[in-house]
Short mmCIF file of C-alpha atoms and ligand atoms in Angstrom, two decimals:
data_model
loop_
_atom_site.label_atom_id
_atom_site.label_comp_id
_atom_site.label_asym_id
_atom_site.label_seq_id
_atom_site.Cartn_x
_atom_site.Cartn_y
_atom_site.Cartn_z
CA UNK A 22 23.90 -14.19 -0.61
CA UNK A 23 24.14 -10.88 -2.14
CA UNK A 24 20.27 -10.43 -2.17
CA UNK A 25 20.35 -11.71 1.63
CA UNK A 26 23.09 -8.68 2.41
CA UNK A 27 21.20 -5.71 0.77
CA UNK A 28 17.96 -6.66 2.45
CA UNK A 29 20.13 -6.38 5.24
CA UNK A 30 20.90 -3.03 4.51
CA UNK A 31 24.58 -4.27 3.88
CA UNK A 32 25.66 -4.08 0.24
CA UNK A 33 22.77 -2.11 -1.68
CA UNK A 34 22.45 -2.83 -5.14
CA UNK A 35 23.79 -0.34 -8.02
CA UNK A 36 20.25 -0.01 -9.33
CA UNK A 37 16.77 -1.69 -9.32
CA UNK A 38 14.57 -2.24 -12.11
CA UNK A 39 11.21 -0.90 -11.27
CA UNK A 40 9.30 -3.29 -13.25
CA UNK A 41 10.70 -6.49 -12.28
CA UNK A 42 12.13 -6.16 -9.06
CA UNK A 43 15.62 -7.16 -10.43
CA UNK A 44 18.89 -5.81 -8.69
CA UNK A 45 21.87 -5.20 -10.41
CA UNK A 46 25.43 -5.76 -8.52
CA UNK A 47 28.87 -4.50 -9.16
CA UNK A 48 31.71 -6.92 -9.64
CA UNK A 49 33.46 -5.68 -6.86
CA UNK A 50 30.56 -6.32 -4.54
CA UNK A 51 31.00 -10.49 -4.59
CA UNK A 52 34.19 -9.96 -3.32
CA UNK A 53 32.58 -7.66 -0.21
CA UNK A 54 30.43 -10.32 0.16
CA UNK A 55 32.93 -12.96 1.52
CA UNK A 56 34.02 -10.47 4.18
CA UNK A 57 30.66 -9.05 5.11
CA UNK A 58 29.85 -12.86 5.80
CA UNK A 59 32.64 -12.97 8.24
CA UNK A 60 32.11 -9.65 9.65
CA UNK A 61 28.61 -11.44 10.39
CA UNK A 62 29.74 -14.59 12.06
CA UNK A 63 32.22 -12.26 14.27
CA UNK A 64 28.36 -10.68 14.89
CA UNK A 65 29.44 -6.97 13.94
CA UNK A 66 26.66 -4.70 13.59
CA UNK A 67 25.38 -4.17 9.56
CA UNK A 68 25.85 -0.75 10.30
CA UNK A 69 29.54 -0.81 11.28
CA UNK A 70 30.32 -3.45 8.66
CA UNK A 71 28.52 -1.44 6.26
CA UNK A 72 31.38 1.70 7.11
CA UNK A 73 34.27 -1.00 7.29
CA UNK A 74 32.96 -1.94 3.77
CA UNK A 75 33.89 1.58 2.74
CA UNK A 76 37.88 1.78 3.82
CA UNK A 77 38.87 -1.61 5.01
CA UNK A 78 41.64 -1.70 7.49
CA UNK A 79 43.77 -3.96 9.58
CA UNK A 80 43.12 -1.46 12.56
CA UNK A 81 39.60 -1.34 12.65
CA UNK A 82 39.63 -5.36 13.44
CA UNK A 83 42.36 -4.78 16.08
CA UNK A 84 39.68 -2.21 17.31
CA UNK A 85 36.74 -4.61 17.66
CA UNK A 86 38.90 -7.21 19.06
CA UNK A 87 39.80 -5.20 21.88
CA UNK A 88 35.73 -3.91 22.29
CA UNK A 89 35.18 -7.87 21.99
CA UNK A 90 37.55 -8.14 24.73
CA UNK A 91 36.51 -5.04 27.24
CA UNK A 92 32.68 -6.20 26.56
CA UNK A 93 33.36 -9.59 27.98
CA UNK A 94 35.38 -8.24 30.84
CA UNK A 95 32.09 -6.05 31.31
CA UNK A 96 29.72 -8.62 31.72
CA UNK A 97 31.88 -10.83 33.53
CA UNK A 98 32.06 -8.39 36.40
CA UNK A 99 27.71 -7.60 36.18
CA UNK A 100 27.65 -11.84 36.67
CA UNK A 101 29.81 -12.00 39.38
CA UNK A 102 27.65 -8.75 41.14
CA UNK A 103 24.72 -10.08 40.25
CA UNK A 104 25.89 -13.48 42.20
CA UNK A 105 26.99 -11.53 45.34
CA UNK A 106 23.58 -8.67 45.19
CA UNK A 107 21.81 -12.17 45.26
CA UNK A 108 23.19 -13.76 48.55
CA UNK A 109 23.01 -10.63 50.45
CA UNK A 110 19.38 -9.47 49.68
CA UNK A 111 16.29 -11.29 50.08
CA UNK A 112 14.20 -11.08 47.14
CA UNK A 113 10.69 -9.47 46.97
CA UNK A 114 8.18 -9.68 44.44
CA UNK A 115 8.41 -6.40 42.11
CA UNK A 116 4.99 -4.32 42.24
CA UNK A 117 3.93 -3.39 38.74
CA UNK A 118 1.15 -0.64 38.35
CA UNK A 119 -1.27 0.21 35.47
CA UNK A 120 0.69 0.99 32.45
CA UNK A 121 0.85 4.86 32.27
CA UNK A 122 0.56 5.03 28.51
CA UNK A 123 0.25 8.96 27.54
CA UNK A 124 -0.04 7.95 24.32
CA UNK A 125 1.61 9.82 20.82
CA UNK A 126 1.82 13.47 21.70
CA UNK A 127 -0.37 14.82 18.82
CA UNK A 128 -0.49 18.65 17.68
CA UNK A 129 -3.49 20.23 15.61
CA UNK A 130 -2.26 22.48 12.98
CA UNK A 131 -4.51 24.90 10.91
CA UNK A 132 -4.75 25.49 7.70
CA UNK A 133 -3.59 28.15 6.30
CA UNK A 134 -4.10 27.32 1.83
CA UNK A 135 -7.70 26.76 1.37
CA UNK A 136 -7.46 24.67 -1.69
CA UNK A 137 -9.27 22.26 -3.90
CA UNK A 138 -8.19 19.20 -4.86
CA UNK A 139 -8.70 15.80 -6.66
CA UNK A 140 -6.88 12.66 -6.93
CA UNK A 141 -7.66 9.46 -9.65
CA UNK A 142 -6.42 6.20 -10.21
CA UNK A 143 -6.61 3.38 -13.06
CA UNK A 144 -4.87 0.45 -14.06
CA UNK A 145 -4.34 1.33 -17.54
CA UNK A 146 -4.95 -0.77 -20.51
CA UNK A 147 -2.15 -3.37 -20.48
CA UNK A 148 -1.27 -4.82 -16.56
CA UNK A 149 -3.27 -6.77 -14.49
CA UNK A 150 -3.23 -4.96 -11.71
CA UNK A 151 -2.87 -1.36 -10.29
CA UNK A 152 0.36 -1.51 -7.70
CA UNK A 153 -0.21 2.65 -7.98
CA UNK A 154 -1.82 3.86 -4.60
CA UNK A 155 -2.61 7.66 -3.95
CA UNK A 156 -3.73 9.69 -0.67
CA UNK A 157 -5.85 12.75 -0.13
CA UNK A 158 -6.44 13.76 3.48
CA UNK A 159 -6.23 16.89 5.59
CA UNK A 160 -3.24 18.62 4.52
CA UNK A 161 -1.40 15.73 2.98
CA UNK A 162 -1.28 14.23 -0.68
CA UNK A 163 0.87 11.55 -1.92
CA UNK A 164 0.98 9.21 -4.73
CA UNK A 165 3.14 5.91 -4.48
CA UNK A 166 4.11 3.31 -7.23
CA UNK A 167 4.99 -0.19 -6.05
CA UNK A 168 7.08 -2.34 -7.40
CA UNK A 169 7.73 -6.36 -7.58
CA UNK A 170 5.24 -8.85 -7.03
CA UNK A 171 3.99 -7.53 -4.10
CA UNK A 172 3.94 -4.06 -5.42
CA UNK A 173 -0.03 -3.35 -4.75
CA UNK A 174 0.55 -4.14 -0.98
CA UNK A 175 4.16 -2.19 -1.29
CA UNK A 176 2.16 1.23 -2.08
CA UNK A 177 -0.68 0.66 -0.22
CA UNK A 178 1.73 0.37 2.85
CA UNK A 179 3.72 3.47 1.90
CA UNK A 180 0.83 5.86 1.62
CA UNK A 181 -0.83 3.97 5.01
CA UNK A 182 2.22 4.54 7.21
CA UNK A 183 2.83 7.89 5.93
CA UNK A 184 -0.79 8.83 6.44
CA UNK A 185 -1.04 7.76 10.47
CA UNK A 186 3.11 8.87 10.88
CA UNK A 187 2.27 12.02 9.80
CA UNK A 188 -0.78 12.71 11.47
CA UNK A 189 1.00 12.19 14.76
CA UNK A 190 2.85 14.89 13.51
CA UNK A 191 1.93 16.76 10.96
CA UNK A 192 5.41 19.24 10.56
CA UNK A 193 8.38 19.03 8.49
CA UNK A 194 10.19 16.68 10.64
CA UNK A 195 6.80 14.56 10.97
CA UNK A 196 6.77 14.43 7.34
CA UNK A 197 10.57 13.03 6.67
CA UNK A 198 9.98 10.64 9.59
CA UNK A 199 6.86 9.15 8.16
CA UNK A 200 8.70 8.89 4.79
CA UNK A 201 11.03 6.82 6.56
CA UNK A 202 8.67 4.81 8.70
CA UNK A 203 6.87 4.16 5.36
CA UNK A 204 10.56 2.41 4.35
CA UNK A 205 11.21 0.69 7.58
CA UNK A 206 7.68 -1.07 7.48
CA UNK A 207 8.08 -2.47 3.70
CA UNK A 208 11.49 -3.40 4.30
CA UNK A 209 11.34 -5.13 7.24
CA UNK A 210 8.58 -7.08 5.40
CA UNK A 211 10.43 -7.73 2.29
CA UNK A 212 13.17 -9.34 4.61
CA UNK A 213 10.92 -11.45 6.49
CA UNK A 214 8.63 -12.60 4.38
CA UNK A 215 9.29 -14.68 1.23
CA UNK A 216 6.10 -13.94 -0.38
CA UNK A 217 6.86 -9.85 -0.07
CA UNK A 218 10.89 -10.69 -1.03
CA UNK A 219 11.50 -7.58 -3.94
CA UNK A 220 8.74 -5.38 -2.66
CA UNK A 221 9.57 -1.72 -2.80
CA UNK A 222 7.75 1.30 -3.84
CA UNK A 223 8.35 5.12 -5.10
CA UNK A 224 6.57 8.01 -3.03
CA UNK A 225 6.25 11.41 -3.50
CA UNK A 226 4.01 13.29 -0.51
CA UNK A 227 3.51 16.76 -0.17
CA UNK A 228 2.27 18.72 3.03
CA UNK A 229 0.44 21.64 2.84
CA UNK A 230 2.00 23.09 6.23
CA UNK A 231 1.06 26.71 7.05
CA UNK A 232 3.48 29.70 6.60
CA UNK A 233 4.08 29.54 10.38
CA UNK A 234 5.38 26.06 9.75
CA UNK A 235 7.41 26.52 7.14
CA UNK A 236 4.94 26.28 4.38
CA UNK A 237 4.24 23.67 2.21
CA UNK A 238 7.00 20.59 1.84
CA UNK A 239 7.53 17.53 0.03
CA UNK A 240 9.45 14.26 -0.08
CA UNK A 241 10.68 12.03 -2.94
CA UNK A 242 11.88 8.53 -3.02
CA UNK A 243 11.67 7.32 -6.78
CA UNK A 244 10.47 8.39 -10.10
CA UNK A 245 6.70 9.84 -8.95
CA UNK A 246 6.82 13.67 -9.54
CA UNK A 247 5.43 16.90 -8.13
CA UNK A 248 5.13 19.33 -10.59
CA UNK A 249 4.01 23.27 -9.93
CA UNK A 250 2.03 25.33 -13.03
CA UNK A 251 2.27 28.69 -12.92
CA UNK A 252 1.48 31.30 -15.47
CA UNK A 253 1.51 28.44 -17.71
CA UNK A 254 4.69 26.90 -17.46
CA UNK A 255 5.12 23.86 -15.96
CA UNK A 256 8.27 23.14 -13.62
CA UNK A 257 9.14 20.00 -12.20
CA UNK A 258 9.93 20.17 -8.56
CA UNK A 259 11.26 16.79 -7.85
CA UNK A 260 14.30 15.16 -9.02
CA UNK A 261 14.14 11.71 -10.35
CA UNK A 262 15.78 8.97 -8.71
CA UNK A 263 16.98 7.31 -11.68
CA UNK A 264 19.94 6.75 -13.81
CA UNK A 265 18.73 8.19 -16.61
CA UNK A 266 17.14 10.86 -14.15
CA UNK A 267 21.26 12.02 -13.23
CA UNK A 268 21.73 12.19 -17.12
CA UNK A 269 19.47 14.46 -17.40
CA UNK A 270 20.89 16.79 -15.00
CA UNK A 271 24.45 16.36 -15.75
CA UNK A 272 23.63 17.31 -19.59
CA UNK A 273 24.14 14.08 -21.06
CA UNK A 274 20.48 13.62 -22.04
CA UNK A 275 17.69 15.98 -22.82
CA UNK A 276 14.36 15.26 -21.22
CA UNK A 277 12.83 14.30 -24.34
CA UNK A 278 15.49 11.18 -24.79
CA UNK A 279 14.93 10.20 -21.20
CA UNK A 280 11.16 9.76 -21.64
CA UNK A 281 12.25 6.67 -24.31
CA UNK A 282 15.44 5.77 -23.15
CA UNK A 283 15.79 2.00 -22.59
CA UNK A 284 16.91 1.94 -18.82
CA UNK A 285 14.26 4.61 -18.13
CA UNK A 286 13.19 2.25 -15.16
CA UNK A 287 16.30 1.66 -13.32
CA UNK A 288 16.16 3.40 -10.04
CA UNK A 289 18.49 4.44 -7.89
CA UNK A 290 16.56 4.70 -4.52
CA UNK A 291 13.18 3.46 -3.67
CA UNK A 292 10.80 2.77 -0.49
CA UNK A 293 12.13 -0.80 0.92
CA UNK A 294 15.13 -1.31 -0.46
CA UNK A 295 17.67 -0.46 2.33
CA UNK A 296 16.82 -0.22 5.63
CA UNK A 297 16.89 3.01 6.22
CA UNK A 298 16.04 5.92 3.40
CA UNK A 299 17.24 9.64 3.36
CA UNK A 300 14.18 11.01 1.12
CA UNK A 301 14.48 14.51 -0.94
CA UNK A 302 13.46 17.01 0.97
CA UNK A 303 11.32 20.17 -1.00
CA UNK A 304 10.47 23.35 0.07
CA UNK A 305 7.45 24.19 -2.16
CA UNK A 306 6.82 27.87 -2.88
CA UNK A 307 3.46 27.83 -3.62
CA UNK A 308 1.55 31.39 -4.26
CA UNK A 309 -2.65 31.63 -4.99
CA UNK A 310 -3.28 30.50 -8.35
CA UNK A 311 -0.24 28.27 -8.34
CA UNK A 312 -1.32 24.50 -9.07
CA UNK A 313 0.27 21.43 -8.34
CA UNK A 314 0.01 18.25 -9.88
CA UNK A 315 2.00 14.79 -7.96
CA UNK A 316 1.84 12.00 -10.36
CA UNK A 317 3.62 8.44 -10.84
CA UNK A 318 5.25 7.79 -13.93
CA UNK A 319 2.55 6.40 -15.89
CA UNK A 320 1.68 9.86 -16.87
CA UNK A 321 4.74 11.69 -18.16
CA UNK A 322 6.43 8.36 -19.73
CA UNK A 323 3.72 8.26 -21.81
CA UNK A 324 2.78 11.95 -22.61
CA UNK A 325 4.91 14.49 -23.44
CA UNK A 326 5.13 17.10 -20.88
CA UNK A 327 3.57 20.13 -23.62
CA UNK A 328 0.15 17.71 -23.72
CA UNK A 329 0.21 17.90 -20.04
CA UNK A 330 0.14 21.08 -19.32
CA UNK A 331 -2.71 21.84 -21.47
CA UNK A 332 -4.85 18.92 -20.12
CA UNK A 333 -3.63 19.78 -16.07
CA UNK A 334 -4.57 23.54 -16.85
CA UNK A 335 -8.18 22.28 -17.12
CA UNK A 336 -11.32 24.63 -15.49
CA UNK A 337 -11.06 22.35 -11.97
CA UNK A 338 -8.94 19.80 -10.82
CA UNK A 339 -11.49 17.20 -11.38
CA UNK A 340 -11.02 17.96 -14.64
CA UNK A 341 -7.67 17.46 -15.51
CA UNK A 342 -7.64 14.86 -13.50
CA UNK A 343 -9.99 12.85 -15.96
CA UNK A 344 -7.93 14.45 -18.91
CA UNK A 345 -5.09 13.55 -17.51
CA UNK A 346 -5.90 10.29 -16.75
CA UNK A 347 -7.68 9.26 -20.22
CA UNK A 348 -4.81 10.81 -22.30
CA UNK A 349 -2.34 8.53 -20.58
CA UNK A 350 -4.60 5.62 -21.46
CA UNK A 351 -4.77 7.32 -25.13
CA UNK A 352 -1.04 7.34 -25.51
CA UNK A 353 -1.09 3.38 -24.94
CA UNK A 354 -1.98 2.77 -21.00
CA UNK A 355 1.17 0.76 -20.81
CA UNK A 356 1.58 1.59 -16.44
CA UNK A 357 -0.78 2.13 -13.91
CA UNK A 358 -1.74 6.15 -13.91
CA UNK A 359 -2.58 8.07 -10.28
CA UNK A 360 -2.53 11.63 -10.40
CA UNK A 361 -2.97 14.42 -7.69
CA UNK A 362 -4.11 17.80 -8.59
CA UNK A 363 -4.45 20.86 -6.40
CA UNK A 364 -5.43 25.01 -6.50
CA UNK A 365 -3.37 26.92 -4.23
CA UNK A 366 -5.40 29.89 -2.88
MG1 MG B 409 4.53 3.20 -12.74
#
């Protein structure tokens, strides 16, 4: 029941393992899940359950009793209209033309980084399959790591939806509202369909908008990371959506203890989860010489962030793409490994 609810958007689990799929529920959320079954029969939209769920009161059923009420008086009255608008008129056929279908409004954008970039890719050494997917076109790079058993399709999907979302509109807004497509499409699958049941997937996309749009912007959902190397330093610009990822930036662990800590994979948002997704928004200050490596985790749980700077700081991105990619494999290959790397200019 409580797996039904969250795929409903309803009562979202605490955290989800990102290996397995597995939700974890708080104690107090069986209880919620007696009254969001009522709520249901009474057919109260998820979303307004969903609030009720958050400060239950007496009042707020009184309320939908008397909407309940008023909404039947409504529809009453458009019957009995519709009765009387029939007896007085005759009825003629309704004349429907050629669908005027103007199509998405699309806008062309220039750009204004000239740039090189390359992207790879591998399974690693230990899993069957790769459920990483990565995305290098125009403007736009992403990386996206699925998860459950339909995890390949999960990323695939992401990075798809994103791709034609955001090329409809390729701004800011365009950007978050292709992240959230990207959510919609996977969870509405993962509700529907048994064989996708558990799909979800991380992404982390970055646009390389022109000043006059803002510049360049990411979004984050999950664990992948965009990082930005300049002068030699390395600086994460991304925040982890993880448990131990809010450790980290309360104090309570140092990076180093997060890379091996045991619930490392627990996180706390991902692509098709809920139905809807509010992604992290970054503005990415980006200068010439500035590069910028997006990667999924199977990079930096595996190497330690000093061995990739010197690989990433490679002659090209091609590169340290290939260094980055074979010292993940090096240090075990336990996860799939995609990488992104790209020269501001
Ligand atoms: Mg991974």
């Amino acid at each position: 029941m409580l797996r039904s609810y969250a795929a409903a958007g309803v009562l979202s689990p605490v955290a989800v393992d990102r290996v397995s799929g597995y939700r974890y529920y708080s104690q107090q959320q069986v209880g919620q899940a007696r009254t969001v079954g009522l709520l249901r029969r009474a057919r109260i939209p998820l979303a307004e359950t969903a609030v009720f769920l958050t400060g239950p009161t007496y009042d707020q059923i009184e309320l939908w009793q008397a909407q309940l009420d008023d909404e039947f008086d409504i529809r009453r009255h458009a019957l009995d209209a519709a009765r009387k608008e029939l007896n007085e008129k005759s009825t003629l056929p309704a004349v429907i033309g050629p669908r005027q279908d103007s199509g998405r409004e699309r806008t062309t954008t220039t750009m204004a980084t000239v740039m090189s970039a390359a992207t790879g890719t591998d399974r690693g050494l230990l899993r069957d399959t790769n459920q990483d997917a990565v995305l290098a076109e125009g403007i736009l790079y992403a990386v996206a790591d699925g998860m459950g058993a339909a995890g390949d399709t999960a990323s695939r999907w992401a990075l798809e939806t994103l791709r034609s979302e955001f090329t409809a509109a390729p701004s800011p807004d365009g950007l978050i509202r292709a992240c959230r497509q990207a959510n919609r499409m996977i969870w509405e699958h993962a509700s529907a369909v048994p064989e996708f049941d558990g799909m979800g997937s991380t992404i982390t996309a970055l646009a390389m908008l022109p000043a006059d749009q803002g510049g360049p912007v990411a979004v984050n959902v999950g664990d992948s990371r965009l990082y930005r190397i300049r002068d030699g330093r390395m600086e994460q610009l991304t925040e982890d959506h993880t448990i131990v990822g809010s450790l980290v930036r309360s104090g309570e662990l140092t990076r180093e203890q997060a890379r091996s800590h045991p619930q490392r994979h627990l996180l706390t948002m991902a692509l098709g989860i809920e139905s809807e997704v509010t992604p992290d928004v970054v503005a990415v200050e980006c200068r010439a010489g500035d590069r910028l490596l997006i990667s999924t985790d199977g990079l930096f749980n595996d190497v330690p962030e000093s061995e990739i700077i010197t690989a990433v700081m490679a002659s090209d991105p091609a590169s340290a793409v290939r260094q980055l990619v074979d010292m993940a494999k090096a240090a075990g290959g336990a996860d799939n490994i995609t990488v992104v790397v790209l020269d501001a200019s």
